[in-house]
Amino acid sequence: IVAIKENVRPMGFRDATGQLQGLEIDIARRLALALLGSEDAVELQPVNNAERLWVAIDDRVDLVVAGVTATEARDRVVSFSLPYYLDGVALVTLDPQLAELAAFQTQKIAVLNGSSTIAALRYFLPQAQLVGVESYAEAKGLMDGERADAFAGDASVLAGWVQEFPDYRLLPFQLSTEPLCVVMPKGLQYDGLRRRVTTAIEQWHSEGWLRERATMWGLPVPTESAS
């Protein structure tokens, strides 16, 4: 049983027919093949952000492949695999004149209120005017109305934004590096599972499968850091 997202294109989402698709769906099915011998030997369980760690802690799922960034705090309560994708703070804009990080120094940048994205923006763009929003839709409304010059968020999510709204551009740099990893329960009884998952992901990196799938789903690979 693998916890996934069903509303984050292109990581995990439902297509026009209602079928689950995306990079993390591919990874969940590939893990089923590696661990159990069949891509069909998996039950995909959609979860929201608040549930992602708890479903592993409470043994309600075996694995979580749902856009979870590995952090020291989280590592105290769950185990992580090697990263399967390096996410990070990125920018989307409608303005063709904005192409480099320096061009955003004095621009209005929409950002979700309370998000970790704010810290990266204040570090790299201390003179930029940050405009807090409550949703992606609100951010799009500001940019469409020329009341914001760009929107900052996770590159993995913004890749889906430009797929849905092709007038926007995802800038080719990131302001941070955030490793997305498979989450597993802690405990000695899960050591075998952890080793097998880590071995599989290591092999997929070596073979280029993860890079190929990320590219196929329109994700920025390799990521380029602003630092």
PDB file of C-alpha atoms in Angstrom:
ATOM      1  CA  ILE A   1       0.000   0.000   0.000  1.00  0.00           C
ATOM      2  CA  VAL A   2       1.547   3.274  -1.150  1.00  0.00           C
ATOM      3  CA  ALA A   3       0.339   6.739  -0.162  1.00  0.00           C
ATOM      4  CA  ILE A   4       0.382   9.173  -3.109  1.00  0.00           C
ATOM      5  CA  LYS A   5      -0.987  12.578  -4.138  1.00  0.00           C
ATOM      6  CA  GLU A   6      -3.846  12.752  -6.639  1.00  0.00           C
ATOM      7  CA  ASN A   7      -3.994  16.510  -7.253  1.00  0.00           C
ATOM      8  CA  VAL A   8      -0.424  17.596  -8.001  1.00  0.00           C
ATOM      9  CA  ARG A   9       0.406  17.517 -11.700  1.00  0.00           C
ATOM     10  CA  PRO A  10       2.852  16.160 -12.855  1.00  0.00           C
ATOM     11  CA  MET A  11       3.863  14.276  -9.681  1.00  0.00           C
ATOM     12  CA  GLY A  12       0.580  12.528  -8.899  1.00  0.00           C
ATOM     13  CA  PHE A  13      -2.752  13.453 -10.482  1.00  0.00           C
ATOM     14  CA  ARG A  14      -5.829  12.063 -12.204  1.00  0.00           C
ATOM     15  CA  ASP A  15      -6.016  12.327 -15.976  1.00  0.00           C
ATOM     16  CA  ALA A  16      -9.136  13.035 -18.026  1.00  0.00           C
ATOM     17  CA  THR A  17     -10.285   9.439 -17.555  1.00  0.00           C
ATOM     18  CA  GLY A  18      -9.769   9.501 -13.775  1.00  0.00           C
ATOM     19  CA  GLN A  19      -6.655   7.321 -13.886  1.00  0.00           C
ATOM     20  CA  LEU A  20      -3.748   8.143 -11.597  1.00  0.00           C
ATOM     21  CA  GLN A  21      -0.692   9.377 -13.484  1.00  0.00           C
ATOM     22  CA  GLY A  22       2.595  11.159 -12.779  1.00  0.00           C
ATOM     23  CA  LEU A  23       6.200  10.647 -11.753  1.00  0.00           C
ATOM     24  CA  GLU A  24       5.354   9.468  -8.237  1.00  0.00           C
ATOM     25  CA  ILE A  25       2.725   7.071  -9.569  1.00  0.00           C
ATOM     26  CA  ASP A  26       5.380   5.603 -11.878  1.00  0.00           C
ATOM     27  CA  ILE A  27       7.719   5.232  -8.890  1.00  0.00           C
ATOM     28  CA  ALA A  28       5.056   3.535  -6.759  1.00  0.00           C
ATOM     29  CA  ARG A  29       4.328   1.004  -9.485  1.00  0.00           C
ATOM     30  CA  ARG A  30       8.006   0.422 -10.187  1.00  0.00           C
ATOM     31  CA  LEU A  31       8.587  -0.221  -6.480  1.00  0.00           C
ATOM     32  CA  ALA A  32       5.824  -2.830  -6.558  1.00  0.00           C
ATOM     33  CA  LEU A  33       7.657  -4.515  -9.434  1.00  0.00           C
ATOM     34  CA  ALA A  34      10.986  -4.408  -7.601  1.00  0.00           C
ATOM     35  CA  LEU A  35       9.603  -5.606  -4.247  1.00  0.00           C
ATOM     36  CA  LEU A  36       6.746  -7.926  -5.246  1.00  0.00           C
ATOM     37  CA  GLY A  37       7.401  -8.803  -8.885  1.00  0.00           C
ATOM     38  CA  SER A  38       4.463  -6.966 -10.464  1.00  0.00           C
ATOM     39  CA  GLU A  39       3.577  -3.317 -11.093  1.00  0.00           C
ATOM     40  CA  ASP A  40      -0.029  -4.289 -10.362  1.00  0.00           C
ATOM     41  CA  ALA A  41       0.832  -5.468  -6.830  1.00  0.00           C
ATOM     42  CA  VAL A  42       0.215  -2.025  -5.393  1.00  0.00           C
ATOM     43  CA  GLU A  43      -2.734  -0.233  -3.812  1.00  0.00           C
ATOM     44  CA  LEU A  44      -2.475   3.527  -4.338  1.00  0.00           C
ATOM     45  CA  GLN A  45      -3.951   5.506  -1.446  1.00  0.00           C
ATOM     46  CA  PRO A  46      -4.411   9.264  -1.984  1.00  0.00           C
ATOM     47  CA  VAL A  47      -3.476  11.425   1.010  1.00  0.00           C
ATOM     48  CA  ASN A  48      -3.327  15.126   1.786  1.00  0.00           C
ATOM     49  CA  ASN A  49      -0.244  16.953   3.067  1.00  0.00           C
ATOM     50  CA  ALA A  50      -1.221  16.691   6.732  1.00  0.00           C
ATOM     51  CA  GLU A  51      -1.620  12.897   6.506  1.00  0.00           C
ATOM     52  CA  ARG A  52       1.576  12.054   4.638  1.00  0.00           C
ATOM     53  CA  LEU A  53       3.764  11.181   7.606  1.00  0.00           C
ATOM     54  CA  TRP A  54       1.042   9.899   9.897  1.00  0.00           C
ATOM     55  CA  VAL A  55      -0.099   7.133   7.548  1.00  0.00           C
ATOM     56  CA  ALA A  56       3.435   5.704   7.721  1.00  0.00           C
ATOM     57  CA  ILE A  57       3.840   6.259  11.466  1.00  0.00           C
ATOM     58  CA  ASP A  58       0.505   4.508  12.145  1.00  0.00           C
ATOM     59  CA  ASP A  59       1.310   1.600   9.770  1.00  0.00           C
ATOM     60  CA  ARG A  60      -1.661   2.412   7.555  1.00  0.00           C
ATOM     61  CA  VAL A  61       0.565   2.239   4.468  1.00  0.00           C
ATOM     62  CA  ASP A  62       3.848   0.533   3.640  1.00  0.00           C
ATOM     63  CA  LEU A  63       5.400   3.425   1.728  1.00  0.00           C
ATOM     64  CA  VAL A  64       4.714   7.104   1.047  1.00  0.00           C
ATOM     65  CA  VAL A  65       5.605   8.611  -2.347  1.00  0.00           C
ATOM     66  CA  ALA A  66       3.844  11.945  -2.002  1.00  0.00           C
ATOM     67  CA  GLY A  67       6.200  14.861  -2.408  1.00  0.00           C
ATOM     68  CA  VAL A  68       7.777  14.580   1.049  1.00  0.00           C
ATOM     69  CA  THR A  69      11.013  16.516   1.561  1.00  0.00           C
ATOM     70  CA  ALA A  70      13.538  14.821   3.836  1.00  0.00           C
ATOM     71  CA  THR A  71      14.352  16.988   6.874  1.00  0.00           C
ATOM     72  CA  GLU A  72      16.130  16.358  10.169  1.00  0.00           C
ATOM     73  CA  ALA A  73      12.904  16.853  12.109  1.00  0.00           C
ATOM     74  CA  ARG A  74      10.994  14.339   9.989  1.00  0.00           C
ATOM     75  CA  ASP A  75      13.874  11.867  10.135  1.00  0.00           C
ATOM     76  CA  ARG A  76      13.217  11.495  13.855  1.00  0.00           C
ATOM     77  CA  VAL A  77       9.801   9.924  13.245  1.00  0.00           C
ATOM     78  CA  VAL A  78      10.066   8.195   9.837  1.00  0.00           C
ATOM     79  CA  SER A  79      12.764   6.751   7.597  1.00  0.00           C
ATOM     80  CA  PHE A  80      13.737   8.092   4.193  1.00  0.00           C
ATOM     81  CA  SER A  81      15.098   6.520   1.048  1.00  0.00           C
ATOM     82  CA  LEU A  82      17.651   8.129  -1.226  1.00  0.00           C
ATOM     83  CA  PRO A  83      16.099  11.113  -3.038  1.00  0.00           C
ATOM     84  CA  TYR A  84      14.212  10.240  -6.200  1.00  0.00           C
ATOM     85  CA  TYR A  85      13.927  13.906  -7.268  1.00  0.00           C
ATOM     86  CA  LEU A  86      15.566  17.183  -6.247  1.00  0.00           C
ATOM     87  CA  ASP A  87      12.842  19.789  -5.943  1.00  0.00           C
ATOM     88  CA  GLY A  88      13.301  23.432  -4.966  1.00  0.00           C
ATOM     89  CA  VAL A  89      11.905  26.950  -5.023  1.00  0.00           C
ATOM     90  CA  ALA A  90      11.368  28.202  -8.581  1.00  0.00           C
ATOM     91  CA  LEU A  91       9.586  31.062 -10.349  1.00  0.00           C
ATOM     92  CA  VAL A  92       6.942  31.306 -13.078  1.00  0.00           C
ATOM     93  CA  THR A  93       6.167  34.481 -14.999  1.00  0.00           C
ATOM     94  CA  LEU A  94       4.288  35.830 -18.011  1.00  0.00           C
ATOM     95  CA  ASP A  95       6.854  38.575 -18.648  1.00  0.00           C
ATOM     96  CA  PRO A  96       9.320  37.598 -21.412  1.00  0.00           C
ATOM     97  CA  GLN A  97      11.750  40.269 -20.168  1.00  0.00           C
ATOM     98  CA  LEU A  98      12.280  38.430 -16.876  1.00  0.00           C
ATOM     99  CA  ALA A  99      14.776  35.692 -17.612  1.00  0.00           C
ATOM    100  CA  GLU A 100      17.522  35.842 -14.978  1.00  0.00           C
ATOM    101  CA  LEU A 101      17.478  35.956 -11.189  1.00  0.00           C
ATOM    102  CA  ALA A 102      18.880  39.504 -11.129  1.00  0.00           C
ATOM    103  CA  ALA A 103      15.843  40.728 -13.072  1.00  0.00           C
ATOM    104  CA  PHE A 104      13.582  39.867 -10.119  1.00  0.00           C
ATOM    105  CA  GLN A 105      15.428  41.959  -7.526  1.00  0.00           C
ATOM    106  CA  THR A 106      12.791  44.712  -7.429  1.00  0.00           C
ATOM    107  CA  GLN A 107       9.767  42.870  -8.831  1.00  0.00           C
ATOM    108  CA  LYS A 108       6.485  41.941  -7.166  1.00  0.00           C
ATOM    109  CA  ILE A 109       6.514  38.215  -6.440  1.00  0.00           C
ATOM    110  CA  ALA A 110       3.416  36.363  -5.276  1.00  0.00           C
ATOM    111  CA  VAL A 111       4.013  33.646  -2.675  1.00  0.00           C
ATOM    112  CA  LEU A 112       1.767  31.451  -0.552  1.00  0.00           C
ATOM    113  CA  ASN A 113       1.313  32.869   2.949  1.00  0.00           C
ATOM    114  CA  GLY A 114       3.288  30.971   5.568  1.00  0.00           C
ATOM    115  CA  SER A 115       5.222  28.836   3.069  1.00  0.00           C
ATOM    116  CA  SER A 116       8.910  27.932   3.388  1.00  0.00           C
ATOM    117  CA  THR A 117       9.383  29.588   0.003  1.00  0.00           C
ATOM    118  CA  ILE A 118       9.408  32.992   1.717  1.00  0.00           C
ATOM    119  CA  ALA A 119      12.773  32.365   3.410  1.00  0.00           C
ATOM    120  CA  ALA A 120      14.479  31.527   0.098  1.00  0.00           C
ATOM    121  CA  LEU A 121      13.033  34.625  -1.551  1.00  0.00           C
ATOM    122  CA  ARG A 122      14.169  36.903   1.275  1.00  0.00           C
ATOM    123  CA  TYR A 123      17.673  35.434   1.070  1.00  0.00           C
ATOM    124  CA  PHE A 124      18.166  35.612  -2.708  1.00  0.00           C
ATOM    125  CA  LEU A 125      15.882  38.561  -3.499  1.00  0.00           C
ATOM    126  CA  PRO A 126      15.911  40.800  -0.397  1.00  0.00           C
ATOM    127  CA  GLN A 127      14.682  43.857  -2.328  1.00  0.00           C
ATOM    128  CA  ALA A 128      11.765  42.099  -4.029  1.00  0.00           C
ATOM    129  CA  GLN A 129       8.225  42.980  -2.957  1.00  0.00           C
ATOM    130  CA  LEU A 130       6.533  39.815  -1.728  1.00  0.00           C
ATOM    131  CA  VAL A 131       2.764  39.633  -2.175  1.00  0.00           C
ATOM    132  CA  GLY A 132       1.098  37.044   0.049  1.00  0.00           C
ATOM    133  CA  VAL A 133      -1.664  34.891  -1.441  1.00  0.00           C
ATOM    134  CA  GLU A 134      -3.854  32.112  -0.094  1.00  0.00           C
ATOM    135  CA  SER A 135      -3.959  29.949  -3.240  1.00  0.00           C
ATOM    136  CA  TYR A 136      -2.440  29.271  -6.624  1.00  0.00           C
ATOM    137  CA  ALA A 137      -5.604  30.638  -8.219  1.00  0.00           C
ATOM    138  CA  GLU A 138      -5.158  33.937  -6.384  1.00  0.00           C
ATOM    139  CA  ALA A 139      -1.537  34.124  -7.548  1.00  0.00           C
ATOM    140  CA  LYS A 140      -2.584  33.522 -11.147  1.00  0.00           C
ATOM    141  CA  GLY A 141      -5.231  36.232 -10.872  1.00  0.00           C
ATOM    142  CA  LEU A 142      -2.615  38.722  -9.690  1.00  0.00           C
ATOM    143  CA  MET A 143      -0.260  37.907 -12.555  1.00  0.00           C
ATOM    144  CA  ASP A 144      -3.028  37.879 -15.153  1.00  0.00           C
ATOM    145  CA  GLY A 145      -4.055  41.323 -13.882  1.00  0.00           C
ATOM    146  CA  GLU A 146      -0.430  42.582 -13.902  1.00  0.00           C
ATOM    147  CA  ARG A 147      -0.496  43.084 -10.128  1.00  0.00           C
ATOM    148  CA  ALA A 148       2.391  40.626  -9.651  1.00  0.00           C
ATOM    149  CA  ASP A 149       5.347  39.917 -11.912  1.00  0.00           C
ATOM    150  CA  ALA A 150       5.956  36.306 -10.879  1.00  0.00           C
ATOM    151  CA  PHE A 151       4.907  33.526  -8.548  1.00  0.00           C
ATOM    152  CA  ALA A 152       7.330  31.473  -6.456  1.00  0.00           C
ATOM    153  CA  GLY A 153       6.721  27.884  -5.376  1.00  0.00           C
ATOM    154  CA  ASP A 154       7.985  24.315  -5.687  1.00  0.00           C
ATOM    155  CA  ALA A 155       9.464  23.564  -9.102  1.00  0.00           C
ATOM    156  CA  SER A 156       7.601  20.243  -9.222  1.00  0.00           C
ATOM    157  CA  VAL A 157       4.245  21.997  -8.807  1.00  0.00           C
ATOM    158  CA  LEU A 158       5.098  24.901 -11.115  1.00  0.00           C
ATOM    159  CA  ALA A 159       6.049  22.416 -13.840  1.00  0.00           C
ATOM    160  CA  GLY A 160       2.408  21.347 -13.764  1.00  0.00           C
ATOM    161  CA  TRP A 161       1.326  25.009 -13.777  1.00  0.00           C
ATOM    162  CA  VAL A 162       3.048  25.709 -17.115  1.00  0.00           C
ATOM    163  CA  GLN A 163       1.632  22.497 -18.562  1.00  0.00           C
ATOM    164  CA  GLU A 164      -1.855  23.715 -17.698  1.00  0.00           C
ATOM    165  CA  PHE A 165      -1.180  27.366 -18.602  1.00  0.00           C
ATOM    166  CA  PRO A 166       1.402  27.347 -21.431  1.00  0.00           C
ATOM    167  CA  ASP A 167       1.554  31.166 -21.639  1.00  0.00           C
ATOM    168  CA  TYR A 168       3.620  31.025 -18.448  1.00  0.00           C
ATOM    169  CA  ARG A 169       7.338  30.208 -18.316  1.00  0.00           C
ATOM    170  CA  LEU A 170       9.154  28.248 -15.617  1.00  0.00           C
ATOM    171  CA  LEU A 171      12.526  29.929 -15.081  1.00  0.00           C
ATOM    172  CA  PRO A 172      15.579  27.621 -15.451  1.00  0.00           C
ATOM    173  CA  PHE A 173      16.985  28.100 -11.935  1.00  0.00           C
ATOM    174  CA  GLN A 174      16.034  27.166  -8.396  1.00  0.00           C
ATOM    175  CA  LEU A 175      16.577  29.015  -5.137  1.00  0.00           C
ATOM    176  CA  SER A 176      16.901  25.893  -2.999  1.00  0.00           C
ATOM    177  CA  THR A 177      17.422  22.143  -3.174  1.00  0.00           C
ATOM    178  CA  GLU A 178      14.835  19.956  -1.472  1.00  0.00           C
ATOM    179  CA  PRO A 179      15.264  16.153  -1.737  1.00  0.00           C
ATOM    180  CA  LEU A 180      12.000  14.283  -2.280  1.00  0.00           C
ATOM    181  CA  CYS A 181      12.261  10.795  -0.796  1.00  0.00           C
ATOM    182  CA  VAL A 182      10.189   7.683  -0.233  1.00  0.00           C
ATOM    183  CA  VAL A 183       8.911   7.604   3.368  1.00  0.00           C
ATOM    184  CA  MET A 184       8.896   4.380   5.384  1.00  0.00           C
ATOM    185  CA  PRO A 185       8.068   3.547   9.018  1.00  0.00           C
ATOM    186  CA  LYS A 186      10.904   3.544  11.544  1.00  0.00           C
ATOM    187  CA  GLY A 187      11.962   0.391  13.381  1.00  0.00           C
ATOM    188  CA  LEU A 188      14.324  -2.551  13.023  1.00  0.00           C
ATOM    189  CA  GLN A 189      11.517  -4.650  11.548  1.00  0.00           C
ATOM    190  CA  TYR A 190      11.556  -2.384   8.481  1.00  0.00           C
ATOM    191  CA  ASP A 191      15.310  -2.571   7.808  1.00  0.00           C
ATOM    192  CA  GLY A 192      14.853  -5.066   4.989  1.00  0.00           C
ATOM    193  CA  LEU A 193      12.247  -2.889   3.304  1.00  0.00           C
ATOM    194  CA  ARG A 194      14.437   0.208   3.628  1.00  0.00           C
ATOM    195  CA  ARG A 195      17.418  -1.545   2.086  1.00  0.00           C
ATOM    196  CA  ARG A 196      15.430  -2.857  -0.853  1.00  0.00           C
ATOM    197  CA  VAL A 197      13.782   0.493  -1.572  1.00  0.00           C
ATOM    198  CA  THR A 198      17.111   2.310  -1.365  1.00  0.00           C
ATOM    199  CA  THR A 199      18.789  -0.263  -3.622  1.00  0.00           C
ATOM    200  CA  ALA A 200      16.003   0.113  -6.194  1.00  0.00           C
ATOM    201  CA  ILE A 201      16.237   3.913  -6.271  1.00  0.00           C
ATOM    202  CA  GLU A 202      20.029   3.784  -6.482  1.00  0.00           C
ATOM    203  CA  GLN A 203      19.720   1.456  -9.476  1.00  0.00           C
ATOM    204  CA  TRP A 204      17.139   3.686 -11.191  1.00  0.00           C
ATOM    205  CA  HIS A 205      19.495   6.656 -10.856  1.00  0.00           C
ATOM    206  CA  SER A 206      22.350   4.608 -12.296  1.00  0.00           C
ATOM    207  CA  GLU A 207      20.236   3.381 -15.218  1.00  0.00           C
ATOM    208  CA  GLY A 208      18.859   6.862 -15.919  1.00  0.00           C
ATOM    209  CA  TRP A 209      15.261   5.723 -15.466  1.00  0.00           C
ATOM    210  CA  LEU A 210      14.376   8.430 -12.918  1.00  0.00           C
ATOM    211  CA  ARG A 211      15.846  11.159 -15.112  1.00  0.00           C
ATOM    212  CA  GLU A 212      13.988   9.813 -18.143  1.00  0.00           C
ATOM    213  CA  ARG A 213      10.657   9.694 -16.338  1.00  0.00           C
ATOM    214  CA  ALA A 214      11.099  13.164 -14.816  1.00  0.00           C
ATOM    215  CA  THR A 215      11.918  14.586 -18.242  1.00  0.00           C
ATOM    216  CA  MET A 216       8.945  12.807 -19.773  1.00  0.00           C
ATOM    217  CA  TRP A 217       6.645  14.426 -17.204  1.00  0.00           C
ATOM    218  CA  GLY A 218       8.062  17.881 -17.968  1.00  0.00           C
ATOM    219  CA  LEU A 219       9.981  18.321 -14.716  1.00  0.00           C
ATOM    220  CA  PRO A 220      13.169  20.430 -14.721  1.00  0.00           C
ATOM    221  CA  VAL A 221      16.111  17.974 -14.794  1.00  0.00           C
ATOM    222  CA  PRO A 222      18.840  18.507 -13.891  1.00  0.00           C
ATOM    223  CA  THR A 223      17.989  21.353 -11.555  1.00  0.00           C
ATOM    224  CA  GLU A 224      20.173  24.454 -11.613  1.00  0.00           C
ATOM    225  CA  SER A 225      20.653  26.219  -8.303  1.00  0.00           C
ATOM    226  CA  ALA A 226      20.672  29.988  -7.999  1.00  0.00           C
ATOM    227  CA  SER A 227      23.536  29.696  -5.532  1.00  0.00           C
TER     228      SER A 227
END
